[in-house]
XYZ file of C-alpha atoms in Angstrom:
272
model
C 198.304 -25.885 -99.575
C 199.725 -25.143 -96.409
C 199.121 -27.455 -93.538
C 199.299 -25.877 -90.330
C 198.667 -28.880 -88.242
C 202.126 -29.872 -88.881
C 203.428 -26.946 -87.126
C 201.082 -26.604 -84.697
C 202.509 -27.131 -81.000
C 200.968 -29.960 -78.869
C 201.902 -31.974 -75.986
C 201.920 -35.316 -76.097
C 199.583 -37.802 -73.323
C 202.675 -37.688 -70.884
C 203.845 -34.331 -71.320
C 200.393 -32.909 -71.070
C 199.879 -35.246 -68.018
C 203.033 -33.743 -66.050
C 202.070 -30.379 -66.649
C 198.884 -30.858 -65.273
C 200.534 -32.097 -62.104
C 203.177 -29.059 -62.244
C 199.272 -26.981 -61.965
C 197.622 -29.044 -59.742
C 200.773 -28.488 -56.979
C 200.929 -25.081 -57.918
C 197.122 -24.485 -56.926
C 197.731 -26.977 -53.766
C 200.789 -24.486 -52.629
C 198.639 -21.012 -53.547
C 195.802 -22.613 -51.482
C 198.176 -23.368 -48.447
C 199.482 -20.214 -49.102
C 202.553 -20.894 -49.787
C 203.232 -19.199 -52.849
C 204.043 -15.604 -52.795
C 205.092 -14.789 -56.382
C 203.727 -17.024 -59.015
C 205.898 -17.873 -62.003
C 203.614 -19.503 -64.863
C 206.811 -19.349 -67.015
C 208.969 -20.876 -64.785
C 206.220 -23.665 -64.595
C 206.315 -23.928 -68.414
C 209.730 -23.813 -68.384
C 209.848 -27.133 -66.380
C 208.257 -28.932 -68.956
C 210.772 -28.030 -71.965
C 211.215 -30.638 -74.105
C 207.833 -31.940 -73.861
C 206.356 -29.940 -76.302
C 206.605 -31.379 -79.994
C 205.436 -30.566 -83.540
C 203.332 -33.250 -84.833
C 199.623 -33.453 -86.495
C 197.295 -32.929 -84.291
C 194.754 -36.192 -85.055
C 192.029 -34.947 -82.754
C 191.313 -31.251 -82.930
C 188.678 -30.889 -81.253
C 189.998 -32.980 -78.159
C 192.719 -30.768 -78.384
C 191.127 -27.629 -77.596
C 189.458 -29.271 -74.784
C 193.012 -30.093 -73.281
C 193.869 -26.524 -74.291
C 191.053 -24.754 -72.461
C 191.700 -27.061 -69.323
C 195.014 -25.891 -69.063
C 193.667 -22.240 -69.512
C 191.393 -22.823 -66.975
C 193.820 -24.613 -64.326
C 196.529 -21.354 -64.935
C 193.649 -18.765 -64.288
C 192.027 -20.744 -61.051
C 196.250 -20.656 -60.080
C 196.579 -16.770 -60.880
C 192.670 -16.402 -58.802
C 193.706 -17.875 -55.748
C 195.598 -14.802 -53.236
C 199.481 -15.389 -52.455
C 199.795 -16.135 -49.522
C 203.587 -15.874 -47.221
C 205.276 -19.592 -46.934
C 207.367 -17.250 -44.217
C 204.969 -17.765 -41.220
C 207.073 -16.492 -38.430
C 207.946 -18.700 -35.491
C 205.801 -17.717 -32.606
C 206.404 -16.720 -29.263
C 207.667 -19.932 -27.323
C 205.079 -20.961 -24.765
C 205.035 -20.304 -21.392
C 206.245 -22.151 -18.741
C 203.304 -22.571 -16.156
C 205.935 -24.682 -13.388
C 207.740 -20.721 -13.852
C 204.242 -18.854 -12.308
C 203.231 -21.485 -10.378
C 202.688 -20.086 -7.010
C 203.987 -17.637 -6.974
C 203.155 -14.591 -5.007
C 203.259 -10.687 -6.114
C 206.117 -10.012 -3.712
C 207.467 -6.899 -5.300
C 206.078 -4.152 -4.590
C 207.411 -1.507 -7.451
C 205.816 -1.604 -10.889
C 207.733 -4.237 -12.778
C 207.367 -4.166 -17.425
C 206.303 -0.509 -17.793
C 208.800 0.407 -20.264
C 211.261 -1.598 -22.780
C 213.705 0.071 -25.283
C 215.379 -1.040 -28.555
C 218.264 0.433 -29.096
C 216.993 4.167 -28.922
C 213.591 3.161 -29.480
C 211.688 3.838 -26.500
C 208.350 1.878 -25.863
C 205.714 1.262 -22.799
C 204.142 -1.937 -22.365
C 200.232 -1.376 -22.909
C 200.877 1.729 -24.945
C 203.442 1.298 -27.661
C 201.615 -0.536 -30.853
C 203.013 -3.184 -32.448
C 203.070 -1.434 -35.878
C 205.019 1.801 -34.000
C 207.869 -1.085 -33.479
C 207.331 -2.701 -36.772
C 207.581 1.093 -38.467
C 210.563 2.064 -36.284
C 212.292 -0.983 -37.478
C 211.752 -0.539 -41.342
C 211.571 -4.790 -41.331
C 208.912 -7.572 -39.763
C 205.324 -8.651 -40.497
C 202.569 -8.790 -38.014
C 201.461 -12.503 -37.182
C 198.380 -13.526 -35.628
C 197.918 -16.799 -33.963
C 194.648 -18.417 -31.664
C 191.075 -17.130 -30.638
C 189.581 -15.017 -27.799
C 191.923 -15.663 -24.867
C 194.318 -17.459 -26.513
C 194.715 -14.490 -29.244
C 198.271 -13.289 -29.823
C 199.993 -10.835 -32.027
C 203.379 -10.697 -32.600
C 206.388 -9.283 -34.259
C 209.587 -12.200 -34.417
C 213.534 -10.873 -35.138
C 216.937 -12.226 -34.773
C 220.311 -10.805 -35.023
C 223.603 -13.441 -34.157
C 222.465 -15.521 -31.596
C 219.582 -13.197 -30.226
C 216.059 -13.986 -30.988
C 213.354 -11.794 -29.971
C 209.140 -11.220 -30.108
C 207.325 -8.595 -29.130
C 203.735 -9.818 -28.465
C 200.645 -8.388 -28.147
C 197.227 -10.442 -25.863
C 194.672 -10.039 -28.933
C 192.583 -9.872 -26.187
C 193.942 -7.706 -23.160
C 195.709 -5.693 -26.356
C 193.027 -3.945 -28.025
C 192.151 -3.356 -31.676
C 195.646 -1.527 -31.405
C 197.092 -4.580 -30.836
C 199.223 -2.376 -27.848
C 202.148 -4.492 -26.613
C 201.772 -6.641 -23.433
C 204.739 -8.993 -23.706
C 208.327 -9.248 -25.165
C 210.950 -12.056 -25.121
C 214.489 -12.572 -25.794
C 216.335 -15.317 -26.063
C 220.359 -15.453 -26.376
C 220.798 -19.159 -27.980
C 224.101 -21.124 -28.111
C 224.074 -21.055 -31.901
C 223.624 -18.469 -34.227
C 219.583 -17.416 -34.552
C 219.691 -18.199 -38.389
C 217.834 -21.052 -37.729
C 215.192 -18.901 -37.053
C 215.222 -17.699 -40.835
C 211.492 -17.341 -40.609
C 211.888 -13.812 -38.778
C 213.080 -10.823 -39.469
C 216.904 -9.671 -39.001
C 216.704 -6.958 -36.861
C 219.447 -3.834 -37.219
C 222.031 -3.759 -34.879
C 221.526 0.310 -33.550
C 218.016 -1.535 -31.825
C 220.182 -3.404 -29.816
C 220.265 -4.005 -26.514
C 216.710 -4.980 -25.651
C 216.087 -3.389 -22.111
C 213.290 -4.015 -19.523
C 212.689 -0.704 -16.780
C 216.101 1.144 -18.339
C 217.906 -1.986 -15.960
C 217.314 -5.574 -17.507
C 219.403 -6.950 -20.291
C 221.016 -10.208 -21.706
C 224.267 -10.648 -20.160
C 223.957 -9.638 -16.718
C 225.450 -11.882 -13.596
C 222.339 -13.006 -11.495
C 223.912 -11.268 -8.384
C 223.476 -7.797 -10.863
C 219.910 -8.715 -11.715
C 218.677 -8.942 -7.562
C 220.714 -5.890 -6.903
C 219.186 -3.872 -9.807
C 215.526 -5.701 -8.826
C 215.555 -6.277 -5.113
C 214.991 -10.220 -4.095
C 213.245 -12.380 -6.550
C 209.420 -13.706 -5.599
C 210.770 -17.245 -6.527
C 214.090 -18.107 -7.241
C 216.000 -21.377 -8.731
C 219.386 -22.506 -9.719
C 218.081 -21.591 -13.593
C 215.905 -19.772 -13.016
C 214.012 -16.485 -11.498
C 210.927 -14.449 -10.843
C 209.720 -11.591 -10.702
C 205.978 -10.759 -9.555
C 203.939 -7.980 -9.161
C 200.014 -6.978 -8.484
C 198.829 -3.592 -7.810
C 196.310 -1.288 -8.745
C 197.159 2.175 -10.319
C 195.512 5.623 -10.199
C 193.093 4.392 -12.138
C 191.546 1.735 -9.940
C 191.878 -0.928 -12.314
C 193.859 -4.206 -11.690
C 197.836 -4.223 -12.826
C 199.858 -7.615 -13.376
C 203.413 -7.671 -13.951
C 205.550 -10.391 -14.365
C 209.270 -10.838 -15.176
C 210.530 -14.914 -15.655
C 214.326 -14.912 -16.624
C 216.540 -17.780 -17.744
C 220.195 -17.883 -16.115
C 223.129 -19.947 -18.138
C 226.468 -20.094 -16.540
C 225.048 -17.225 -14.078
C 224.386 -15.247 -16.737
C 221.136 -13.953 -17.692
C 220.219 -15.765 -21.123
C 216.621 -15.330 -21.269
C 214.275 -12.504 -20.554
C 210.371 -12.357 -20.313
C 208.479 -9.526 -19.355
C 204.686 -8.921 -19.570
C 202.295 -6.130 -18.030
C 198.556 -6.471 -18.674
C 195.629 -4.024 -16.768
C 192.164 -5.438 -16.035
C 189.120 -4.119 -14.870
């Protein structure tokens, strides 16, 4: 008669025991989200060798093994991918940079930015009309009511650059309110966490005047006197009210290296 339980695959106490752990991480990673394409097989596939023909002595505990596996690989399939690629956010801001500072200049300051040929308006270009015009980035979310931000991250060489929107003060639309760029003294690869952004969307430019690269003497005579300026640093400030009647903030903080301009943040946000 043939005997089947000699050629029926089992694993043996350790094998079964290390596959179980090879699970257990995988539903630990899915959970922190940090799996985005599951690969049973290549989990399997880790545990070659461990498999071996021999009589099974205890059938019935071995479909109870059998069915726990099962069960551990369909909980692992259940559980949603998630993106291990969280994008670096927005770095914070530097509250000694608006400290005291007073609204000193008097022309609107942030009301439009441009990427390349991309042309945008703080408060009224989306986030996903950059993201789109791009073709590359994800969306990231980060904090609660006032501390709510949005954001789209990119690099290219040494550039690295967010566009942010106040999940708050930026609507359901998530409309953009802020955008950074930094110029780093080593190549932005070790931000691989963002998106690299094509070089025709470069330069980044504030009011059709601001970009990286300027002297500081070619920043005051494109701007007009800073509302507080230091050796590494200057700012802009503005407070108005438009047509509207509302209340208008604008706000330009810029990093200077070797007198030239390194670092550029510019944000606009309208109140009521």
């Amino acid at each position: 008669m043939f005997d089947t339980r000699k050629l029926t695959p089992a694993l043996s106490a350790p094998g079964r025991d290390l596959l179980r752990r090879e699970i257990y991480k995988g539903l630990a990673d899915r959970a922190a989200g940090c799996v985005k394409d599951l690969d049973v097989g290549a989990i399997l596939a880790k545990q070659k060798g461990l498999f071996q023909k021999r009589p099974i002595s205890n059938v019935r505990q071995f479909g109870v093994d059998g069915r726990k596996t099962l069960f551990l690989l369909l909980l692992l399939f259940a559980i949603p991918a998630g993106d291990c690629s969280a994008q670096t956010p927005p770095p914070p801001i530097d509250d000694h940079a608006l400290e005291r500072v007073p609204p000193t200049v008097v022309k609107r300051l942030a009301t439009r930015f441009s990427l390349g040929a991309f042309a945008g308006r703080f408060e009224e270009t989306r986030l996903d009309a950059v993201r789109k015009a791009v073709g590359e980035g994800t969306i990231q979310h980060q904090g609660d009511a006032g501390g709510s931000i949005y954001w789209l991250c990119y690099r290219r060489a040494q550039h690295r650059l967010w566009v942010v929107s106040s999940g708050e003060l930026g609507g359901p639309d998530h409309l953009v309110t802020e955008i950074v760029e930094e110029l780093t003294e080593k190549d932005a690869g070790a931000s691989a966490d963002c998106a690299i952004i094509p070089e025709k969307f470069a330069p980044v430019v504030f009011d059709s005047k601001l970009h990286l690269g300027m002297s500081r003497q070619e920043v005051i005579t494109a701007l007009g006197p800073p509302s507080k300026s230091e050796a590494a640093q200057i700012v802009y400030s503005h407070a108005g009210k438009p047509a509207d009647g509302f209340d208008e903030t604008a706000w330009l903080i810029l990093g200077f290296r070797e007198d030239k301009l390194v670092s550029m943040r510019g944000s606009k946000t309208t109140t009521n």
